[in-house]
PDB file of C-alpha atoms and ligand atoms in Angstrom:
ATOM      1  CA  MET A   1     -37.358 -11.221 -68.048  1.00  0.00           C
ATOM      2  CA  LYS A   2     -41.068 -11.388 -68.215  1.00  0.00           C
ATOM      3  CA  LEU A   3     -43.141 -11.000 -64.988  1.00  0.00           C
ATOM      4  CA  ILE A   4     -46.740 -12.459 -64.738  1.00  0.00           C
ATOM      5  CA  VAL A   5     -48.566 -11.921 -61.446  1.00  0.00           C
ATOM      6  CA  THR A   6     -51.843 -13.958 -61.086  1.00  0.00           C
ATOM      7  CA  GLU A   7     -54.674 -14.127 -58.934  1.00  0.00           C
ATOM      8  CA  SER A   8     -53.631 -17.109 -57.242  1.00  0.00           C
ATOM      9  CA  TYR A   9     -51.215 -19.919 -56.938  1.00  0.00           C
ATOM     10  CA  GLU A  10     -53.746 -22.081 -58.825  1.00  0.00           C
ATOM     11  CA  GLN A  11     -53.716 -19.625 -61.620  1.00  0.00           C
ATOM     12  CA  SER A  12     -50.121 -19.691 -61.692  1.00  0.00           C
ATOM     13  CA  CYS A  13     -49.757 -23.128 -62.173  1.00  0.00           C
ATOM     14  CA  LEU A  14     -52.600 -23.256 -64.915  1.00  0.00           C
ATOM     15  CA  LYS A  15     -50.440 -20.700 -66.682  1.00  0.00           C
ATOM     16  CA  ALA A  16     -47.162 -22.662 -66.441  1.00  0.00           C
ATOM     17  CA  ALA A  17     -49.217 -25.746 -67.747  1.00  0.00           C
ATOM     18  CA  GLU A  18     -50.486 -23.841 -70.743  1.00  0.00           C
ATOM     19  CA  MET A  19     -46.890 -22.615 -71.470  1.00  0.00           C
ATOM     20  CA  ILE A  20     -45.732 -26.094 -71.418  1.00  0.00           C
ATOM     21  CA  GLY A  21     -48.566 -27.407 -73.421  1.00  0.00           C
ATOM     22  CA  ASP A  22     -48.096 -24.733 -76.087  1.00  0.00           C
ATOM     23  CA  VAL A  23     -44.448 -25.767 -76.529  1.00  0.00           C
ATOM     24  CA  ILE A  24     -45.747 -29.414 -77.080  1.00  0.00           C
ATOM     25  CA  ARG A  25     -48.502 -28.243 -79.649  1.00  0.00           C
ATOM     26  CA  GLN A  26     -45.980 -26.311 -81.534  1.00  0.00           C
ATOM     27  CA  ASN A  27     -43.414 -29.198 -81.493  1.00  0.00           C
ATOM     28  CA  PRO A  28     -45.023 -32.600 -80.627  1.00  0.00           C
ATOM     29  CA  LYS A  29     -41.268 -33.905 -80.357  1.00  0.00           C
ATOM     30  CA  ALA A  30     -40.281 -31.309 -77.845  1.00  0.00           C
ATOM     31  CA  LYS A  31     -37.814 -31.983 -75.185  1.00  0.00           C
ATOM     32  CA  LEU A  32     -38.980 -30.843 -71.608  1.00  0.00           C
ATOM     33  CA  GLY A  33     -36.705 -29.839 -68.758  1.00  0.00           C
ATOM     34  CA  LEU A  34     -38.736 -30.584 -65.644  1.00  0.00           C
ATOM     35  CA  ALA A  35     -38.638 -29.898 -62.067  1.00  0.00           C
ATOM     36  CA  THR A  36     -39.850 -31.359 -58.645  1.00  0.00           C
ATOM     37  CA  GLY A  37     -40.641 -29.915 -55.211  1.00  0.00           C
ATOM     38  CA  SER A  38     -44.010 -29.109 -53.920  1.00  0.00           C
ATOM     39  CA  THR A  39     -44.578 -26.081 -56.261  1.00  0.00           C
ATOM     40  CA  PRO A  40     -44.853 -27.687 -59.593  1.00  0.00           C
ATOM     41  CA  GLU A  41     -47.283 -30.541 -58.231  1.00  0.00           C
ATOM     42  CA  PRO A  42     -50.607 -28.708 -59.694  1.00  0.00           C
ATOM     43  CA  ILE A  43     -48.780 -27.820 -63.062  1.00  0.00           C
ATOM     44  CA  TYR A  44     -48.248 -31.781 -63.428  1.00  0.00           C
ATOM     45  CA  LYS A  45     -52.170 -31.872 -62.284  1.00  0.00           C
ATOM     46  CA  ASN A  46     -53.025 -29.742 -64.936  1.00  0.00           C
ATOM     47  CA  LEU A  47     -50.914 -31.311 -67.698  1.00  0.00           C
ATOM     48  CA  VAL A  48     -52.425 -34.503 -67.060  1.00  0.00           C
ATOM     49  CA  LYS A  49     -56.107 -33.055 -67.389  1.00  0.00           C
ATOM     50  CA  MET A  50     -55.239 -31.468 -70.519  1.00  0.00           C
ATOM     51  CA  TYR A  51     -54.031 -34.939 -71.708  1.00  0.00           C
ATOM     52  CA  GLU A  52     -57.047 -36.718 -70.653  1.00  0.00           C
ATOM     53  CA  GLN A  53     -59.357 -34.057 -72.090  1.00  0.00           C
ATOM     54  CA  GLY A  54     -57.534 -35.066 -75.546  1.00  0.00           C
ATOM     55  CA  GLY A  55     -55.839 -31.989 -75.735  1.00  0.00           C
ATOM     56  CA  LEU A  56     -52.061 -33.053 -75.429  1.00  0.00           C
ATOM     57  CA  ASP A  57     -50.224 -35.593 -76.802  1.00  0.00           C
ATOM     58  CA  PHE A  58     -46.892 -36.879 -75.057  1.00  0.00           C
ATOM     59  CA  SER A  59     -46.212 -39.799 -77.296  1.00  0.00           C
ATOM     60  CA  GLN A  60     -43.042 -38.223 -79.025  1.00  0.00           C
ATOM     61  CA  VAL A  61     -42.141 -35.825 -75.977  1.00  0.00           C
ATOM     62  CA  SER A  62     -38.821 -36.425 -74.292  1.00  0.00           C
ATOM     63  CA  THR A  63     -37.806 -34.953 -70.775  1.00  0.00           C
ATOM     64  CA  VAL A  64     -34.888 -34.426 -68.657  1.00  0.00           C
ATOM     65  CA  ASN A  65     -35.053 -33.306 -64.949  1.00  0.00           C
ATOM     66  CA  LEU A  66     -33.171 -30.932 -63.182  1.00  0.00           C
ATOM     67  CA  ASP A  67     -31.816 -33.119 -60.454  1.00  0.00           C
ATOM     68  CA  GLU A  68     -32.000 -36.099 -58.113  1.00  0.00           C
ATOM     69  CA  TYR A  69     -30.897 -36.812 -54.531  1.00  0.00           C
ATOM     70  CA  TRP A  70     -27.623 -38.848 -54.548  1.00  0.00           C
ATOM     71  CA  GLY A  71     -27.788 -42.299 -52.655  1.00  0.00           C
ATOM     72  CA  ILE A  72     -31.519 -42.453 -52.814  1.00  0.00           C
ATOM     73  CA  ASP A  73     -33.523 -45.581 -54.561  1.00  0.00           C
ATOM     74  CA  PRO A  74     -35.546 -44.491 -57.515  1.00  0.00           C
ATOM     75  CA  GLU A  75     -38.454 -46.636 -55.824  1.00  0.00           C
ATOM     76  CA  HIS A  76     -38.174 -44.437 -52.843  1.00  0.00           C
ATOM     77  CA  PRO A  77     -41.350 -42.120 -52.423  1.00  0.00           C
ATOM     78  CA  GLN A  78     -39.094 -39.074 -51.946  1.00  0.00           C
ATOM     79  CA  SER A  79     -36.719 -39.571 -54.967  1.00  0.00           C
ATOM     80  CA  TYR A  80     -37.462 -37.238 -57.783  1.00  0.00           C
ATOM     81  CA  ARG A  81     -37.733 -40.229 -60.272  1.00  0.00           C
ATOM     82  CA  TYR A  82     -40.815 -41.623 -57.906  1.00  0.00           C
ATOM     83  CA  PHE A  83     -42.413 -38.014 -57.749  1.00  0.00           C
ATOM     84  CA  MET A  84     -42.123 -37.737 -61.612  1.00  0.00           C
ATOM     85  CA  ASN A  85     -43.628 -41.190 -62.268  1.00  0.00           C
ATOM     86  CA  HIS A  86     -46.327 -40.572 -59.508  1.00  0.00           C
ATOM     87  CA  HIS A  87     -47.360 -36.957 -60.787  1.00  0.00           C
ATOM     88  CA  LEU A  88     -46.872 -37.081 -64.523  1.00  0.00           C
ATOM     89  CA  PHE A  89     -45.287 -39.869 -66.521  1.00  0.00           C
ATOM     90  CA  ASP A  90     -47.496 -42.733 -65.102  1.00  0.00           C
ATOM     91  CA  HIS A  91     -50.697 -40.786 -65.914  1.00  0.00           C
ATOM     92  CA  VAL A  92     -50.040 -39.561 -69.843  1.00  0.00           C
ATOM     93  CA  ASN A  93     -48.988 -41.429 -72.859  1.00  0.00           C
ATOM     94  CA  ILE A  94     -45.316 -40.423 -72.605  1.00  0.00           C
ATOM     95  CA  ARG A  95     -42.652 -43.237 -73.123  1.00  0.00           C
ATOM     96  CA  LYS A  96     -40.671 -44.009 -69.896  1.00  0.00           C
ATOM     97  CA  GLU A  97     -37.506 -44.598 -71.932  1.00  0.00           C
ATOM     98  CA  ALA A  98     -37.911 -41.114 -73.276  1.00  0.00           C
ATOM     99  CA  THR A  99     -37.801 -39.703 -69.725  1.00  0.00           C
ATOM    100  CA  PHE A 100     -34.630 -39.122 -67.752  1.00  0.00           C
ATOM    101  CA  VAL A 101     -34.075 -38.422 -64.103  1.00  0.00           C
ATOM    102  CA  ALA A 102     -30.314 -38.472 -62.641  1.00  0.00           C
ATOM    103  CA  THR A 103     -29.774 -42.102 -61.421  1.00  0.00           C
ATOM    104  CA  GLY A 104     -27.747 -43.557 -58.786  1.00  0.00           C
ATOM    105  CA  LYS A 105     -25.499 -45.800 -60.863  1.00  0.00           C
ATOM    106  CA  GLY A 106     -21.768 -45.773 -60.839  1.00  0.00           C
ATOM    107  CA  THR A 107     -20.351 -42.972 -58.748  1.00  0.00           C
ATOM    108  CA  PRO A 108     -21.948 -39.423 -58.201  1.00  0.00           C
ATOM    109  CA  GLU A 109     -19.336 -38.041 -60.669  1.00  0.00           C
ATOM    110  CA  GLN A 110     -20.516 -40.624 -63.343  1.00  0.00           C
ATOM    111  CA  ALA A 111     -24.249 -39.934 -62.721  1.00  0.00           C
ATOM    112  CA  ALA A 112     -23.353 -36.134 -63.152  1.00  0.00           C
ATOM    113  CA  ASP A 113     -21.588 -36.852 -66.550  1.00  0.00           C
ATOM    114  CA  GLU A 114     -24.660 -38.812 -67.725  1.00  0.00           C
ATOM    115  CA  LEU A 115     -26.987 -36.030 -66.744  1.00  0.00           C
ATOM    116  CA  GLU A 116     -24.945 -33.366 -68.610  1.00  0.00           C
ATOM    117  CA  GLU A 117     -24.961 -35.601 -71.740  1.00  0.00           C
ATOM    118  CA  LYS A 118     -28.861 -36.033 -71.294  1.00  0.00           C
ATOM    119  CA  VAL A 119     -29.338 -32.309 -71.257  1.00  0.00           C
ATOM    120  CA  PHE A 120     -27.731 -31.835 -74.453  1.00  0.00           C
ATOM    121  CA  GLU A 121     -28.874 -35.175 -76.372  1.00  0.00           C
ATOM    122  CA  ASN A 122     -30.592 -34.083 -79.362  1.00  0.00           C
ATOM    123  CA  GLY A 123     -30.509 -30.482 -78.354  1.00  0.00           C
ATOM    124  CA  ALA A 124     -31.386 -28.737 -75.031  1.00  0.00           C
ATOM    125  CA  PRO A 125     -34.745 -28.759 -73.570  1.00  0.00           C
ATOM    126  CA  ALA A 126     -37.164 -26.290 -75.578  1.00  0.00           C
ATOM    127  CA  ILE A 127     -38.455 -25.064 -72.228  1.00  0.00           C
ATOM    128  CA  GLN A 128     -37.325 -25.587 -68.632  1.00  0.00           C
ATOM    129  CA  LEU A 129     -39.734 -25.460 -65.815  1.00  0.00           C
ATOM    130  CA  LEU A 130     -38.151 -24.244 -62.380  1.00  0.00           C
ATOM    131  CA  GLY A 131     -39.200 -23.635 -58.889  1.00  0.00           C
ATOM    132  CA  ILE A 132     -36.966 -21.793 -56.398  1.00  0.00           C
ATOM    133  CA  GLY A 133     -35.565 -22.227 -52.936  1.00  0.00           C
ATOM    134  CA  ALA A 134     -35.858 -19.927 -50.054  1.00  0.00           C
ATOM    135  CA  ASN A 135     -32.341 -19.079 -50.624  1.00  0.00           C
ATOM    136  CA  GLY A 136     -32.761 -18.593 -54.216  1.00  0.00           C
ATOM    137  CA  HIS A 137     -31.302 -21.882 -55.190  1.00  0.00           C
ATOM    138  CA  ILE A 138     -32.664 -23.510 -58.656  1.00  0.00           C
ATOM    139  CA  ALA A 139     -32.388 -27.182 -59.235  1.00  0.00           C
ATOM    140  CA  PHE A 140     -29.884 -27.825 -56.509  1.00  0.00           C
ATOM    141  CA  ASN A 141     -27.320 -25.092 -57.294  1.00  0.00           C
ATOM    142  CA  GLU A 142     -26.889 -23.834 -53.860  1.00  0.00           C
ATOM    143  CA  ALA A 143     -25.999 -20.228 -52.950  1.00  0.00           C
ATOM    144  CA  GLY A 144     -22.569 -19.747 -52.099  1.00  0.00           C
ATOM    145  CA  PRO A 145     -19.284 -18.158 -53.180  1.00  0.00           C
ATOM    146  CA  SER A 146     -19.327 -19.899 -56.452  1.00  0.00           C
ATOM    147  CA  LEU A 147     -21.577 -21.916 -58.766  1.00  0.00           C
ATOM    148  CA  ARG A 148     -20.918 -24.400 -61.549  1.00  0.00           C
ATOM    149  CA  ALA A 149     -21.978 -24.426 -65.128  1.00  0.00           C
ATOM    150  CA  LYS A 150     -22.064 -27.944 -65.828  1.00  0.00           C
ATOM    151  CA  SER A 151     -24.044 -30.916 -64.112  1.00  0.00           C
ATOM    152  CA  HIS A 152     -22.341 -31.884 -60.934  1.00  0.00           C
ATOM    153  CA  VAL A 153     -22.510 -33.212 -57.517  1.00  0.00           C
ATOM    154  CA  GLU A 154     -23.772 -30.788 -54.859  1.00  0.00           C
ATOM    155  CA  THR A 155     -23.734 -30.883 -51.146  1.00  0.00           C
ATOM    156  CA  LEU A 156     -26.860 -29.572 -49.821  1.00  0.00           C
ATOM    157  CA  THR A 157     -26.571 -26.465 -47.489  1.00  0.00           C
ATOM    158  CA  GLU A 158     -28.408 -27.003 -43.896  1.00  0.00           C
ATOM    159  CA  SER A 159     -31.098 -24.671 -45.029  1.00  0.00           C
ATOM    160  CA  THR A 160     -31.943 -26.848 -48.004  1.00  0.00           C
ATOM    161  CA  ILE A 161     -32.049 -29.967 -45.951  1.00  0.00           C
ATOM    162  CA  GLN A 162     -34.104 -28.320 -43.239  1.00  0.00           C
ATOM    163  CA  ALA A 163     -36.744 -27.286 -45.939  1.00  0.00           C
ATOM    164  CA  ASN A 164     -36.834 -30.602 -47.604  1.00  0.00           C
ATOM    165  CA  SER A 165     -37.081 -32.589 -44.381  1.00  0.00           C
ATOM    166  CA  ARG A 166     -40.851 -32.000 -44.372  1.00  0.00           C
ATOM    167  CA  PHE A 167     -40.975 -34.728 -46.797  1.00  0.00           C
ATOM    168  CA  PHE A 168     -38.968 -37.301 -44.955  1.00  0.00           C
ATOM    169  CA  ASP A 169     -39.432 -38.583 -41.335  1.00  0.00           C
ATOM    170  CA  SER A 170     -36.638 -36.386 -39.987  1.00  0.00           C
ATOM    171  CA  PRO A 171     -33.691 -34.069 -41.245  1.00  0.00           C
ATOM    172  CA  GLU A 172     -31.283 -37.032 -40.860  1.00  0.00           C
ATOM    173  CA  GLN A 173     -33.058 -38.898 -43.320  1.00  0.00           C
ATOM    174  CA  VAL A 174     -32.766 -36.180 -46.062  1.00  0.00           C
ATOM    175  CA  PRO A 175     -29.803 -37.080 -48.380  1.00  0.00           C
ATOM    176  CA  THR A 176     -26.813 -34.743 -48.125  1.00  0.00           C
ATOM    177  CA  GLN A 177     -25.638 -34.922 -51.707  1.00  0.00           C
ATOM    178  CA  ALA A 178     -27.702 -34.374 -54.921  1.00  0.00           C
ATOM    179  CA  ILE A 179     -26.986 -34.591 -58.626  1.00  0.00           C
ATOM    180  CA  THR A 180     -27.920 -31.350 -60.409  1.00  0.00           C
ATOM    181  CA  MET A 181     -27.931 -29.544 -63.687  1.00  0.00           C
ATOM    182  CA  GLY A 182     -25.500 -26.523 -63.594  1.00  0.00           C
ATOM    183  CA  MET A 183     -26.363 -23.038 -64.330  1.00  0.00           C
ATOM    184  CA  GLY A 184     -25.084 -23.442 -67.868  1.00  0.00           C
ATOM    185  CA  ASP A 185     -27.418 -26.403 -68.601  1.00  0.00           C
ATOM    186  CA  ILE A 186     -30.607 -24.484 -67.222  1.00  0.00           C
ATOM    187  CA  LEU A 187     -29.764 -21.318 -69.303  1.00  0.00           C
ATOM    188  CA  ALA A 188     -29.356 -23.403 -72.441  1.00  0.00           C
ATOM    189  CA  ALA A 189     -33.060 -24.191 -72.477  1.00  0.00           C
ATOM    190  CA  GLY A 190     -35.001 -22.498 -75.316  1.00  0.00           C
ATOM    191  CA  SER A 191     -37.057 -20.812 -72.514  1.00  0.00           C
ATOM    192  CA  ILE A 192     -37.582 -20.813 -68.892  1.00  0.00           C
ATOM    193  CA  VAL A 193     -40.812 -20.530 -66.755  1.00  0.00           C
ATOM    194  CA  LEU A 194     -40.233 -20.286 -63.003  1.00  0.00           C
ATOM    195  CA  VAL A 195     -43.232 -20.401 -60.710  1.00  0.00           C
ATOM    196  CA  ALA A 196     -42.922 -19.231 -56.966  1.00  0.00           C
ATOM    197  CA  THR A 197     -45.412 -18.942 -54.116  1.00  0.00           C
ATOM    198  CA  GLY A 198     -45.411 -18.654 -50.526  1.00  0.00           C
ATOM    199  CA  ALA A 199     -43.823 -16.225 -47.770  1.00  0.00           C
ATOM    200  CA  SER A 200     -40.577 -18.338 -47.545  1.00  0.00           C
ATOM    201  CA  LYS A 201     -40.011 -17.341 -51.160  1.00  0.00           C
ATOM    202  CA  LYS A 202     -40.013 -13.445 -50.532  1.00  0.00           C
ATOM    203  CA  GLU A 203     -36.435 -12.752 -50.409  1.00  0.00           C
ATOM    204  CA  ALA A 204     -35.383 -15.023 -53.179  1.00  0.00           C
ATOM    205  CA  VAL A 205     -38.089 -13.433 -55.415  1.00  0.00           C
ATOM    206  CA  GLN A 206     -37.029 -10.057 -54.346  1.00  0.00           C
ATOM    207  CA  GLY A 207     -33.473 -10.719 -55.502  1.00  0.00           C
ATOM    208  CA  LEU A 208     -34.860 -12.043 -59.075  1.00  0.00           C
ATOM    209  CA  LEU A 209     -37.287  -9.326 -59.649  1.00  0.00           C
ATOM    210  CA  LEU A 210     -36.365  -6.042 -57.781  1.00  0.00           C
ATOM    211  CA  ASP A 211     -33.053  -5.068 -59.653  1.00  0.00           C
ATOM    212  CA  ASP A 212     -30.640  -6.194 -62.260  1.00  0.00           C
ATOM    213  CA  VAL A 213     -27.886  -7.552 -60.000  1.00  0.00           C
ATOM    214  CA  ILE A 214     -26.687 -11.141 -60.637  1.00  0.00           C
ATOM    215  CA  THR A 215     -25.094 -13.060 -57.582  1.00  0.00           C
ATOM    216  CA  THR A 216     -23.996 -16.575 -56.718  1.00  0.00           C
ATOM    217  CA  GLU A 217     -25.471 -15.773 -53.262  1.00  0.00           C
ATOM    218  CA  ASN A 218     -28.894 -16.032 -55.107  1.00  0.00           C
ATOM    219  CA  PRO A 219     -28.497 -18.402 -57.910  1.00  0.00           C
ATOM    220  CA  SER A 220     -31.754 -17.649 -59.543  1.00  0.00           C
ATOM    221  CA  THR A 221     -30.473 -14.207 -60.339  1.00  0.00           C
ATOM    222  CA  PHE A 222     -28.737 -15.629 -63.234  1.00  0.00           C
ATOM    223  CA  LEU A 223     -31.794 -16.217 -65.102  1.00  0.00           C
ATOM    224  CA  LYS A 224     -31.690 -12.577 -65.905  1.00  0.00           C
ATOM    225  CA  LEU A 225     -28.908 -13.331 -68.382  1.00  0.00           C
ATOM    226  CA  HIS A 226     -31.607 -15.547 -70.505  1.00  0.00           C
ATOM    227  CA  PRO A 227     -33.586 -13.842 -73.029  1.00  0.00           C
ATOM    228  CA  ASN A 228     -36.725 -15.766 -72.702  1.00  0.00           C
ATOM    229  CA  THR A 229     -37.240 -16.165 -68.897  1.00  0.00           C
ATOM    230  CA  THR A 230     -40.868 -15.882 -67.569  1.00  0.00           C
ATOM    231  CA  VAL A 231     -41.543 -15.721 -63.720  1.00  0.00           C
ATOM    232  CA  ILE A 232     -44.911 -16.191 -62.463  1.00  0.00           C
ATOM    233  CA  ILE A 233     -45.909 -15.290 -59.137  1.00  0.00           C
ATOM    234  CA  ASP A 234     -49.316 -14.772 -57.408  1.00  0.00           C
ATOM    235  CA  ARG A 235     -50.412 -11.512 -56.108  1.00  0.00           C
ATOM    236  CA  GLU A 236     -50.014 -12.484 -52.366  1.00  0.00           C
ATOM    237  CA  LEU A 237     -46.126 -12.855 -53.159  1.00  0.00           C
ATOM    238  CA  ALA A 238     -46.056 -10.088 -55.310  1.00  0.00           C
ATOM    239  CA  GLN A 239     -47.424  -7.910 -52.590  1.00  0.00           C
ATOM    240  CA  LEU A 240     -45.358  -9.303 -49.894  1.00  0.00           C
ATOM    241  CA  ALA A 241     -42.169  -8.949 -52.021  1.00  0.00           C
ATOM    242  CA  GLY A 242     -42.947  -5.387 -53.196  1.00  0.00           C
ATOM    243  CA  VAL A 243     -42.842  -6.303 -56.844  1.00  0.00           C
TER     244      VAL A 243
HETATM  245  C1  GLP B 301     -35.712 -28.656 -54.000  1.00  0.00           C
HETATM  246  C2  GLP B 301     -35.503 -28.749 -55.673  1.00  0.00           C
HETATM  247  C3  GLP B 301     -35.793 -27.481 -56.462  1.00  0.00           C
HETATM  248  C4  GLP B 301     -37.021 -26.587 -55.847  1.00  0.00           C
HETATM  249  C5  GLP B 301     -36.889 -26.161 -54.420  1.00  0.00           C
HETATM  250  C6  GLP B 301     -38.196 -25.694 -53.846  1.00  0.00           C
HETATM  251  O1  GLP B 301     -34.623 -27.961 -53.289  1.00  0.00           O
HETATM  252  N1  GLP B 301     -34.339 -29.477 -56.010  1.00  0.00           N
HETATM  253  O2  GLP B 301     -35.812 -27.651 -57.592  1.00  0.00           O
HETATM  254  O3  GLP B 301     -37.247 -25.722 -56.546  1.00  0.00           O
HETATM  255  O4  GLP B 301     -36.702 -27.738 -53.742  1.00  0.00           O
HETATM  256  O5  GLP B 301     -38.961 -26.697 -53.599  1.00  0.00           O
HETATM  257  P1  GLP B 301     -40.668 -26.145 -53.055  1.00  0.00           P
HETATM  258  O6  GLP B 301     -41.238 -25.861 -54.517  1.00  0.00           O
HETATM  259  O7  GLP B 301     -41.182 -27.404 -52.556  1.00  0.00           O
HETATM  260  O8  GLP B 301     -40.588 -25.085 -52.272  1.00  0.00           O
END
């Protein structure tokens, strides 16, 4: 696993955007695995800027997103489809039909099967972008006694509901279930880039970076099994975590 410590969170996001940009320039038909949450917002801002400045062409790019809340309308401002449109897809020349965020069609199990299919359609993503939850969750693979390899329906933990309630009017409004890629789906990507910032991520990042232990209690530790993972954190978090 490669670790990059930057001067600031802004620099981390610029670096991650450059890595994604490089993948697209190397292969204009690249498939990207994308993430939501507040951490990647500036990454998308940078990608939009690169596009506007003529440095990036999304016309042949396809994307698949890690996860989506279950039972939320795609038009809902807190849906991950809305997030992706708002932060990236509406501002670049990507074909919307080449983007996939799990939908609420059919049963949750059908939605998970559809996501599983999309992850591997025409090959797994060339690069997978990741954030990390305070408990080490990646996508919505929650910490616990076991993890799942494939896309599935996940019941969110209380700590994730609390953490994500900042985006909703109250914790009661946070969906309790989500459709998420499994660990095998994430690890199938050609490369993985994880960006973390903030004191709340200290313990999760310590588990990821301080030793070679892999545990379902910190799902991010499974990234140690991937031969091409880059973790980008800022100096402040690096110092706090002691890495
Ligand atoms: C959610 C998402 C994750 C994300 C995590 C952390 O649970 N499903 O993909 O990494 O939140 O989000 P943030 O970057 O806002 O801290």
